[in-house]
Amino acid sequence: MALFDVVRSLGRAGLFSLSVFRASKPTADFFRELIREIYKIGARSLPIIAVGGAFVGLSVTLLGYRALDTYGAANQVSAMLGLGLYRELGPVLTALLFIGRAGSSIAAELGLMRATDQITALGLMAIDPVGKAVAPRFWAAVLCVPLLTGFFCSLAISASYFESVHVIGLEPGIFWQVLKDSVDFFDDFLMAFVKSAVFGGTAALVAAYVGYHAEPTIEGTSVATTQAVVNASLLVLMFNFVMSAFLFK
Amino acid sequence: MSVRSPRIEFAVGAFLLLALASLLVLAIASTNGKFGFGRDNYEVTAKFTSIGALRPNAPVKIGGVNVGQVADISLDPKSYASVVTLSIDKRYNKLSADTSAGIFTSGLLGESYIGLTPGGDPEDLKPGDEIYLTQPAIDLIQLVGKYMFSGGGAQGGGNGTGAEPAKPADAGTPDYLKGEQPAPSSESKP
């Protein structure tokens, strides 16, 4: 029976995703909701992403410097940072931070809408609850996560620059030149944003699905929130491996 | 669902602007900047007997300055020579026809690159031409092996230290074997 349940919930998630795409019609109301969601899950995630990025940059630089200096290749620290950041760390960590900050709130909001019968009420007023409540959140996440990844990477590189040049004492020119030489625009930079758009969509869909189908109780909402964070994080890590294996030569 | 307040709109606008600006700066400052679609390049080929650790996208340099990159590496099905396609910036389209190409390594552990040395031919290299003067990659390990094993055996009790003892060993070998298989001579000693 367990297998049957797993397959059934997978199918339900697939149909739910399909209904989100079908409900995404570019009306004025949709854009109004979209702007609110961009503000709520994008703009307000900025501080946590910025702080996260800066500290990741600092620690990767510190580690990279210690390892590379053994071989007299301390100059290459920015190459290591750039490739690691664009290929793996940037998209994945941004997505994980985003799930913690915004995914949980999406699940909680929708769970509470379910618990307080707002979703049923929308249906009774002949307003598609998926189009009204889920689609704007999904598209806001698809749009915001790549942008937040950009912030994450720029903060990480800035912090790394500060540490390499002002603390460790590398040449600033070499730092930038090595970074530029090693990071390819299409293979690394663009792929980072393709990846993070997929991660954003995944995170929002999982959170919305779990919240939308939550038990209509207080406890159900709290379970949904936890589930959204756990499932979305694991899915993002899995997708990351699959996409890395296929995208990067 | 009341508001579309000016404050939120402003915040979203500022967020989007800031994000796009930061992406633009990142793209310019931290990548190799190959986003000029269809940038003006022309391609020439060069055949090498060995390319060592050369990879696609390796830089092509003249006098240390980047002028292009390796676009493709393939094997000639007849001669089994490696055919390397070089994509060179259009700005440098006045390379003489007798330009030579060599595969070098930057530093001891660094990446391989192709170094071009322009010659003196009044004719220019045209797109699709082949560079005939080529110098294959130097295999460091093979070089060390030659250095270590060429001397000792041939000289018969020589101290095996250097280039000099190699000459007598070559005396009896045909031309096409010279310098190829120095190792067996040391084993043939009683």
Coordinates of C-alpha atoms in Angstrom, one line a residue:
Chain A
M1 CA 0.0 0.0 0.0
A2 CA 2.9 2.3 0.7
L3 CA 4.0 2.3 -2.9
F4 CA 0.5 3.0 -4.1
D5 CA 0.4 6.0 -1.8
V6 CA 3.7 7.3 -3.0
V7 CA 2.8 7.0 -6.7
R8 CA -0.6 8.6 -6.0
S9 CA 0.8 11.6 -4.2
L10 CA 3.4 12.0 -7.0
G11 CA 0.6 12.1 -9.5
R12 CA -1.4 14.6 -7.4
A13 CA 1.7 16.8 -7.2
G14 CA 2.1 16.6 -11.0
L15 CA -1.5 17.5 -11.6
F16 CA -1.2 20.3 -9.1
S17 CA 1.8 21.7 -11.0
L18 CA -0.1 21.4 -14.2
S19 CA -3.0 23.4 -12.7
V20 CA -0.6 26.1 -11.6
F21 CA 0.7 26.5 -15.2
R22 CA -2.9 26.5 -16.5
A23 CA -4.0 29.1 -14.0
S24 CA -1.2 31.5 -14.8
K25 CA -3.1 34.1 -16.9
P26 CA -1.5 37.5 -17.3
T27 CA -4.3 39.6 -16.0
A28 CA -4.0 42.9 -14.1
D29 CA -5.0 41.1 -10.9
F30 CA -2.3 38.5 -11.5
F31 CA 0.4 41.2 -11.9
R32 CA -0.9 43.0 -8.7
E33 CA -0.5 39.8 -6.8
L34 CA 2.9 39.1 -8.5
I35 CA 4.3 42.4 -7.3
R36 CA 3.2 41.8 -3.8
E37 CA 4.8 38.4 -3.8
I38 CA 8.0 39.7 -5.3
Y39 CA 8.2 42.1 -2.5
K40 CA 7.3 39.6 0.2
I41 CA 9.5 36.6 -0.9
G42 CA 12.1 38.4 -3.0
A43 CA 12.9 41.9 -1.8
R44 CA 12.5 40.9 1.9
S45 CA 14.8 37.9 1.5
L46 CA 17.6 40.2 0.5
P47 CA 19.3 40.7 3.9
I48 CA 19.6 37.0 4.7
I49 CA 20.9 36.2 1.2
A50 CA 23.4 39.0 1.4
V51 CA 24.8 37.9 4.8
G52 CA 24.8 34.3 3.7
G53 CA 26.7 35.1 0.5
A54 CA 29.3 37.2 2.2
F55 CA 30.1 34.5 4.8
V56 CA 30.3 31.8 2.2
G57 CA 32.7 33.9 0.2
L58 CA 34.8 34.5 3.2
S59 CA 35.0 30.8 4.3
V60 CA 35.6 29.5 0.8
T61 CA 38.5 32.0 0.4
L62 CA 40.0 31.0 3.7
L63 CA 39.8 27.2 2.9
G64 CA 40.9 27.7 -0.7
Y65 CA 43.9 29.8 0.3
R66 CA 45.1 27.2 2.9
A67 CA 44.8 24.4 0.4
L68 CA 46.3 26.2 -2.6
D69 CA 49.1 27.9 -0.7
T70 CA 50.6 24.4 -0.1
Y71 CA 51.3 24.2 -3.8
G72 CA 52.3 27.8 -4.2
A73 CA 49.1 28.5 -6.2
A74 CA 47.5 31.0 -3.8
N75 CA 46.8 33.2 -6.8
Q76 CA 44.2 30.7 -8.1
V77 CA 42.0 31.2 -5.1
S78 CA 39.5 33.4 -7.1
A79 CA 39.3 30.7 -9.8
M80 CA 38.2 28.2 -7.2
L81 CA 35.8 30.6 -5.6
G82 CA 34.3 31.7 -9.0
L83 CA 33.8 28.1 -10.3
G84 CA 32.5 26.8 -7.0
L85 CA 30.2 29.7 -6.6
Y86 CA 28.6 29.7 -10.0
R87 CA 28.5 25.9 -10.5
E88 CA 27.3 24.7 -7.1
L89 CA 27.3 27.0 -4.0
G90 CA 25.5 30.0 -5.4
P91 CA 22.3 28.4 -6.8
V92 CA 22.1 25.7 -4.1
L93 CA 22.7 27.8 -1.0
T94 CA 20.5 30.6 -2.3
A95 CA 17.7 28.1 -2.9
L96 CA 18.1 26.6 0.6
L97 CA 18.1 30.0 2.2
F98 CA 15.1 30.9 0.1
I99 CA 13.2 27.8 1.2
G100 CA 13.9 28.6 4.8
R101 CA 12.8 32.2 4.5
A102 CA 10.1 32.1 1.9
G103 CA 9.1 28.5 1.2
S104 CA 8.0 28.0 4.8
S105 CA 5.9 31.2 4.7
I106 CA 4.3 30.1 1.4
A107 CA 3.3 26.8 3.0
A108 CA 2.1 28.4 6.2
E109 CA 0.0 31.0 4.4
L110 CA -1.7 28.5 2.2
G111 CA -2.1 26.1 5.1
L112 CA -3.8 28.8 7.1
M113 CA -6.0 29.8 4.1
R114 CA -7.1 26.1 4.0
A115 CA -7.6 26.0 7.8
T116 CA -9.7 29.2 7.8
D117 CA -11.8 28.0 4.8
Q118 CA -10.5 30.9 2.6
I119 CA -9.7 28.5 -0.2
T120 CA -13.2 27.1 -0.2
A121 CA -14.6 30.6 -0.1
L122 CA -12.6 31.6 -3.1
G123 CA -14.0 28.6 -4.9
L124 CA -17.5 29.5 -3.9
M125 CA -17.0 33.0 -5.4
A126 CA -16.0 31.3 -8.6
I127 CA -12.4 32.6 -8.3
D128 CA -9.8 29.9 -9.0
P129 CA -7.9 29.5 -5.8
V130 CA -4.8 28.1 -7.6
G131 CA -4.7 31.1 -10.0
K132 CA -5.3 33.6 -7.2
A133 CA -3.1 32.2 -4.4
V134 CA -0.6 29.8 -5.9
A135 CA 0.4 31.0 -9.4
P136 CA 1.7 34.5 -8.4
R137 CA 3.8 32.9 -5.7
F138 CA 5.2 30.4 -8.1
W139 CA 6.2 32.9 -10.8
A140 CA 7.5 35.3 -8.1
A141 CA 9.9 32.5 -6.9
V142 CA 11.0 31.6 -10.5
L143 CA 11.8 35.3 -11.0
C144 CA 13.3 36.1 -7.6
V145 CA 15.6 33.2 -7.0
P146 CA 17.9 33.8 -9.9
L147 CA 18.1 37.5 -8.9
L148 CA 18.8 36.5 -5.4
T149 CA 21.5 34.1 -6.6
G150 CA 23.1 37.1 -8.4
F151 CA 23.1 39.0 -5.1
F152 CA 24.5 36.0 -3.3
C153 CA 27.4 35.6 -5.8
S154 CA 28.2 39.3 -5.9
L155 CA 28.3 39.5 -2.1
A156 CA 30.5 36.4 -2.0
I157 CA 32.9 37.7 -4.6
S158 CA 33.1 41.1 -2.9
A159 CA 33.8 39.5 0.5
S160 CA 36.4 37.2 -1.0
Y161 CA 38.0 40.2 -2.7
F162 CA 38.2 42.0 0.6
E163 CA 39.8 39.0 2.3
S164 CA 42.2 38.0 -0.5
V165 CA 43.4 41.5 -1.1
H166 CA 43.3 43.3 2.3
V167 CA 43.8 40.4 4.7
I168 CA 45.8 37.8 2.8
G169 CA 47.6 40.3 0.6
L170 CA 47.1 39.0 -3.0
E171 CA 47.3 41.4 -5.9
P172 CA 43.9 42.8 -6.8
G173 CA 44.6 42.7 -10.6
I174 CA 45.5 39.0 -10.4
F175 CA 42.4 38.3 -8.4
W176 CA 40.1 39.7 -11.1
Q177 CA 42.1 38.3 -14.0
V178 CA 42.2 34.8 -12.7
L179 CA 38.5 35.0 -12.0
K180 CA 37.7 36.3 -15.4
D181 CA 39.9 33.6 -17.1
S182 CA 38.3 30.7 -15.3
V183 CA 34.6 31.6 -15.4
D184 CA 32.9 31.0 -18.7
F185 CA 29.9 33.2 -19.5
F186 CA 27.7 30.5 -20.9
D187 CA 28.9 27.4 -19.2
D188 CA 29.1 28.7 -15.7
F189 CA 27.4 32.1 -15.4
L190 CA 24.2 31.5 -17.4
M191 CA 23.9 27.9 -16.2
A192 CA 23.9 29.2 -12.6
F193 CA 20.8 31.2 -13.4
V194 CA 19.1 28.4 -15.3
K195 CA 19.7 26.2 -12.3
S196 CA 18.4 28.7 -9.8
A197 CA 15.3 29.4 -11.8
V198 CA 14.5 25.7 -11.7
F199 CA 15.3 25.6 -8.0
G200 CA 13.0 28.6 -7.3
G201 CA 10.2 27.0 -9.2
T202 CA 10.7 23.7 -7.4
A203 CA 10.8 25.3 -4.0
A204 CA 7.6 27.3 -4.6
L205 CA 5.7 24.3 -6.1
V206 CA 6.6 22.0 -3.2
A207 CA 5.8 24.6 -0.6
A208 CA 2.5 25.5 -2.3
Y209 CA 1.5 21.9 -2.8
V210 CA 2.1 20.9 0.7
G211 CA 0.4 24.0 2.1
Y212 CA -2.6 23.8 -0.3
H213 CA -3.2 20.2 0.7
A214 CA -2.6 20.6 4.4
E215 CA -4.9 19.3 7.1
P216 CA -7.3 22.2 7.9
T217 CA -6.1 22.5 11.5
I218 CA -3.4 24.4 13.3
E219 CA -1.4 21.3 13.6
G220 CA -1.8 20.5 9.9
T221 CA -0.4 23.9 9.1
S222 CA 2.6 23.4 11.3
V223 CA 3.2 19.9 9.8
A224 CA 2.9 21.4 6.3
T225 CA 5.5 24.1 7.1
T226 CA 8.0 21.5 8.3
Q227 CA 7.3 19.2 5.3
A228 CA 7.7 22.1 2.8
V229 CA 11.1 22.9 4.1
V230 CA 12.3 19.3 4.3
N231 CA 10.9 18.1 1.0
A232 CA 11.9 21.2 -0.9
S233 CA 15.5 21.2 0.4
L234 CA 16.0 17.5 -0.5
L235 CA 14.4 18.0 -3.9
V236 CA 16.7 20.9 -4.6
L237 CA 19.8 18.9 -3.6
M238 CA 18.7 16.1 -5.8
F239 CA 17.9 18.3 -8.8
N240 CA 21.3 20.0 -8.3
F241 CA 23.1 16.8 -8.7
V242 CA 21.1 15.8 -11.8
M243 CA 21.5 19.2 -13.4
S244 CA 25.2 19.4 -12.6
A245 CA 25.7 16.0 -14.2
F246 CA 23.9 17.0 -17.4
L247 CA 24.8 20.7 -17.7
F248 CA 28.5 20.8 -16.9
K249 CA 31.1 19.2 -19.1
Chain B
M1 CA -6.3 41.8 -0.6
S2 CA -6.3 45.5 -0.5
V3 CA -3.2 47.3 -1.4
R4 CA -0.9 48.1 -4.2
S5 CA 0.7 50.8 -2.1
P6 CA 3.4 53.0 -3.6
R7 CA 5.8 51.8 -0.9
I8 CA 5.7 48.2 -2.0
E9 CA 5.9 49.2 -5.7
F10 CA 8.9 51.2 -5.0
A11 CA 10.5 48.5 -3.0
V12 CA 9.9 45.9 -5.8
G13 CA 11.2 48.3 -8.4
A14 CA 14.3 49.1 -6.4
F15 CA 14.9 45.3 -5.8
L16 CA 14.6 44.5 -9.5
L17 CA 16.8 47.4 -10.6
L18 CA 19.4 46.5 -8.0
A19 CA 19.3 42.9 -8.9
L20 CA 19.7 43.5 -12.6
A21 CA 22.5 45.9 -12.1
S22 CA 24.3 43.5 -9.9
L23 CA 23.9 40.7 -12.5
L24 CA 25.3 43.1 -15.2
V25 CA 28.3 43.9 -13.0
L26 CA 28.9 40.3 -12.2
A27 CA 28.7 39.3 -15.9
I28 CA 31.2 41.9 -16.9
A29 CA 33.6 41.7 -14.0
S30 CA 33.7 38.0 -13.2
T31 CA 33.3 36.1 -16.5
N32 CA 35.4 35.8 -19.6
G33 CA 32.9 38.0 -21.4
K34 CA 32.0 35.8 -24.3
F35 CA 28.5 37.3 -24.5
G36 CA 29.0 39.3 -27.7
F37 CA 27.0 36.9 -29.9
G38 CA 28.7 35.9 -33.1
R39 CA 31.8 38.0 -32.3
D40 CA 34.1 38.4 -35.2
N41 CA 36.4 35.5 -35.3
Y42 CA 38.0 33.5 -38.2
E43 CA 39.1 29.9 -38.0
V44 CA 42.3 28.3 -39.2
T45 CA 43.5 24.8 -38.6
A46 CA 46.8 23.3 -37.5
K47 CA 48.0 19.7 -37.4
F48 CA 50.1 18.4 -34.5
T49 CA 51.7 15.0 -33.9
S50 CA 50.8 15.3 -30.2
I51 CA 48.7 17.8 -28.4
G52 CA 49.5 16.8 -24.9
A53 CA 46.9 18.2 -22.4
L54 CA 45.4 20.8 -24.8
R55 CA 41.7 21.2 -24.4
P56 CA 38.9 22.9 -26.3
N57 CA 38.6 26.6 -25.3
A58 CA 42.3 26.8 -24.4
P59 CA 43.7 30.2 -25.2
V60 CA 45.6 31.1 -28.4
K61 CA 48.3 33.6 -27.7
I62 CA 50.8 35.7 -29.7
G63 CA 53.6 37.0 -27.6
G64 CA 51.6 36.2 -24.5
V65 CA 48.6 38.2 -25.5
N66 CA 45.2 36.3 -25.9
V67 CA 44.1 36.5 -29.5
G68 CA 41.6 33.6 -29.6
Q69 CA 40.9 30.1 -28.5
V70 CA 40.8 26.5 -29.5
A71 CA 37.5 25.9 -31.1
D72 CA 37.7 22.2 -31.9
I73 CA 40.1 19.2 -31.6
S74 CA 39.8 16.2 -33.9
L75 CA 41.8 13.4 -35.3
D76 CA 42.7 13.2 -39.0
P77 CA 41.4 9.8 -40.1
K78 CA 44.2 9.3 -42.7
S79 CA 47.4 10.6 -41.1
Y80 CA 46.3 10.2 -37.4
A81 CA 47.5 13.7 -36.7
S82 CA 45.5 15.8 -34.3
V83 CA 43.7 18.6 -36.1
V84 CA 43.3 21.7 -33.9
T85 CA 40.9 24.4 -35.1
L86 CA 41.8 27.8 -33.9
S87 CA 39.3 30.6 -33.7
I88 CA 41.2 33.9 -33.9
D89 CA 39.9 37.4 -33.3
K90 CA 39.2 39.3 -36.6
R91 CA 41.4 42.2 -35.4
Y92 CA 44.4 40.0 -36.0
N93 CA 43.7 39.0 -39.6
K94 CA 47.0 40.1 -41.0
L95 CA 49.0 37.1 -39.8
S96 CA 51.5 36.0 -42.3
A97 CA 51.0 32.7 -44.1
D98 CA 54.1 31.1 -42.6
T99 CA 53.0 31.7 -39.0
S100 CA 54.1 28.8 -36.8
A101 CA 52.1 27.3 -34.0
G102 CA 53.4 25.5 -30.9
I103 CA 51.7 24.0 -27.9
F104 CA 53.2 25.3 -24.6
T105 CA 52.3 25.1 -21.0
S106 CA 52.1 28.1 -18.7
G107 CA 54.2 27.3 -15.7
L108 CA 55.0 23.8 -14.5
L109 CA 51.5 22.9 -13.6
G110 CA 49.6 25.4 -15.7
E111 CA 47.2 25.0 -18.5
S112 CA 48.2 24.2 -22.1
Y113 CA 47.9 27.0 -24.7
I114 CA 48.8 27.5 -28.3
G115 CA 51.4 30.1 -29.0
L116 CA 51.6 31.6 -32.5
T117 CA 54.8 33.1 -33.9
P118 CA 54.2 35.3 -37.0
G119 CA 56.7 34.8 -39.8
G120 CA 57.7 37.1 -42.7
D121 CA 55.6 35.9 -45.6
P122 CA 53.9 38.8 -47.4
E123 CA 50.8 36.7 -47.9
D124 CA 48.2 36.6 -45.1
L125 CA 46.7 33.6 -43.5
K126 CA 43.1 33.3 -44.8
P127 CA 40.1 31.9 -43.0
G128 CA 40.1 28.1 -43.4
D129 CA 43.9 27.9 -44.1
E130 CA 46.1 25.5 -42.4
I131 CA 49.2 26.4 -40.4
Y132 CA 51.9 24.1 -41.6
L133 CA 54.7 25.0 -39.2
T134 CA 53.8 23.3 -36.0
Q135 CA 55.6 22.2 -32.9
P136 CA 53.9 19.4 -30.9
A137 CA 53.4 19.5 -27.1
I138 CA 56.5 18.5 -25.1
D139 CA 55.8 15.5 -22.9
L140 CA 57.7 16.4 -19.7
I141 CA 57.7 12.8 -18.4
Q142 CA 59.1 11.4 -21.7
L143 CA 61.8 14.1 -21.6
V144 CA 62.8 13.2 -18.1
G145 CA 62.8 9.5 -19.1
K146 CA 65.1 10.2 -22.0
Y147 CA 67.4 12.1 -19.9
M148 CA 67.6 9.4 -17.2
F149 CA 68.0 6.4 -19.5
S150 CA 69.7 7.6 -22.6
G151 CA 73.2 8.0 -21.1
G152 CA 74.0 5.2 -18.7
G153 CA 73.5 2.0 -20.8
A154 CA 75.0 3.3 -24.1
Q155 CA 78.2 4.5 -22.7
G156 CA 78.7 1.2 -20.8
G157 CA 79.4 2.0 -17.2
G158 CA 79.1 5.7 -17.8
N159 CA 77.8 7.7 -14.9
G160 CA 74.5 8.3 -16.7
T161 CA 74.5 12.0 -16.1
G162 CA 74.1 13.7 -19.3
A163 CA 73.5 14.4 -22.9
E164 CA 77.0 13.6 -24.2
P165 CA 76.9 9.8 -23.9
A166 CA 73.9 9.6 -26.1
K167 CA 75.9 10.0 -29.4
P168 CA 77.7 6.7 -29.6
A169 CA 74.5 4.8 -28.9
D170 CA 73.0 6.4 -32.0
A171 CA 75.8 5.4 -34.3
G172 CA 74.4 2.0 -35.3
T173 CA 70.8 2.8 -35.3
P174 CA 68.9 3.8 -38.4
D175 CA 67.7 7.4 -38.7
Y176 CA 64.1 6.7 -38.0
L177 CA 64.8 5.1 -34.7
K178 CA 67.2 7.7 -33.4
G179 CA 66.1 9.1 -30.1
E180 CA 63.0 6.9 -30.0
Q181 CA 63.8 3.9 -28.0
P182 CA 66.9 4.4 -25.9
A183 CA 65.8 2.0 -23.2
P184 CA 66.6 -1.5 -24.8
S185 CA 70.2 -0.7 -25.3
S186 CA 70.8 -0.7 -21.6
E187 CA 69.2 -4.0 -21.2
S188 CA 71.2 -5.6 -23.9
K189 CA 74.4 -5.2 -21.9
P190 CA 75.7 -8.5 -20.6

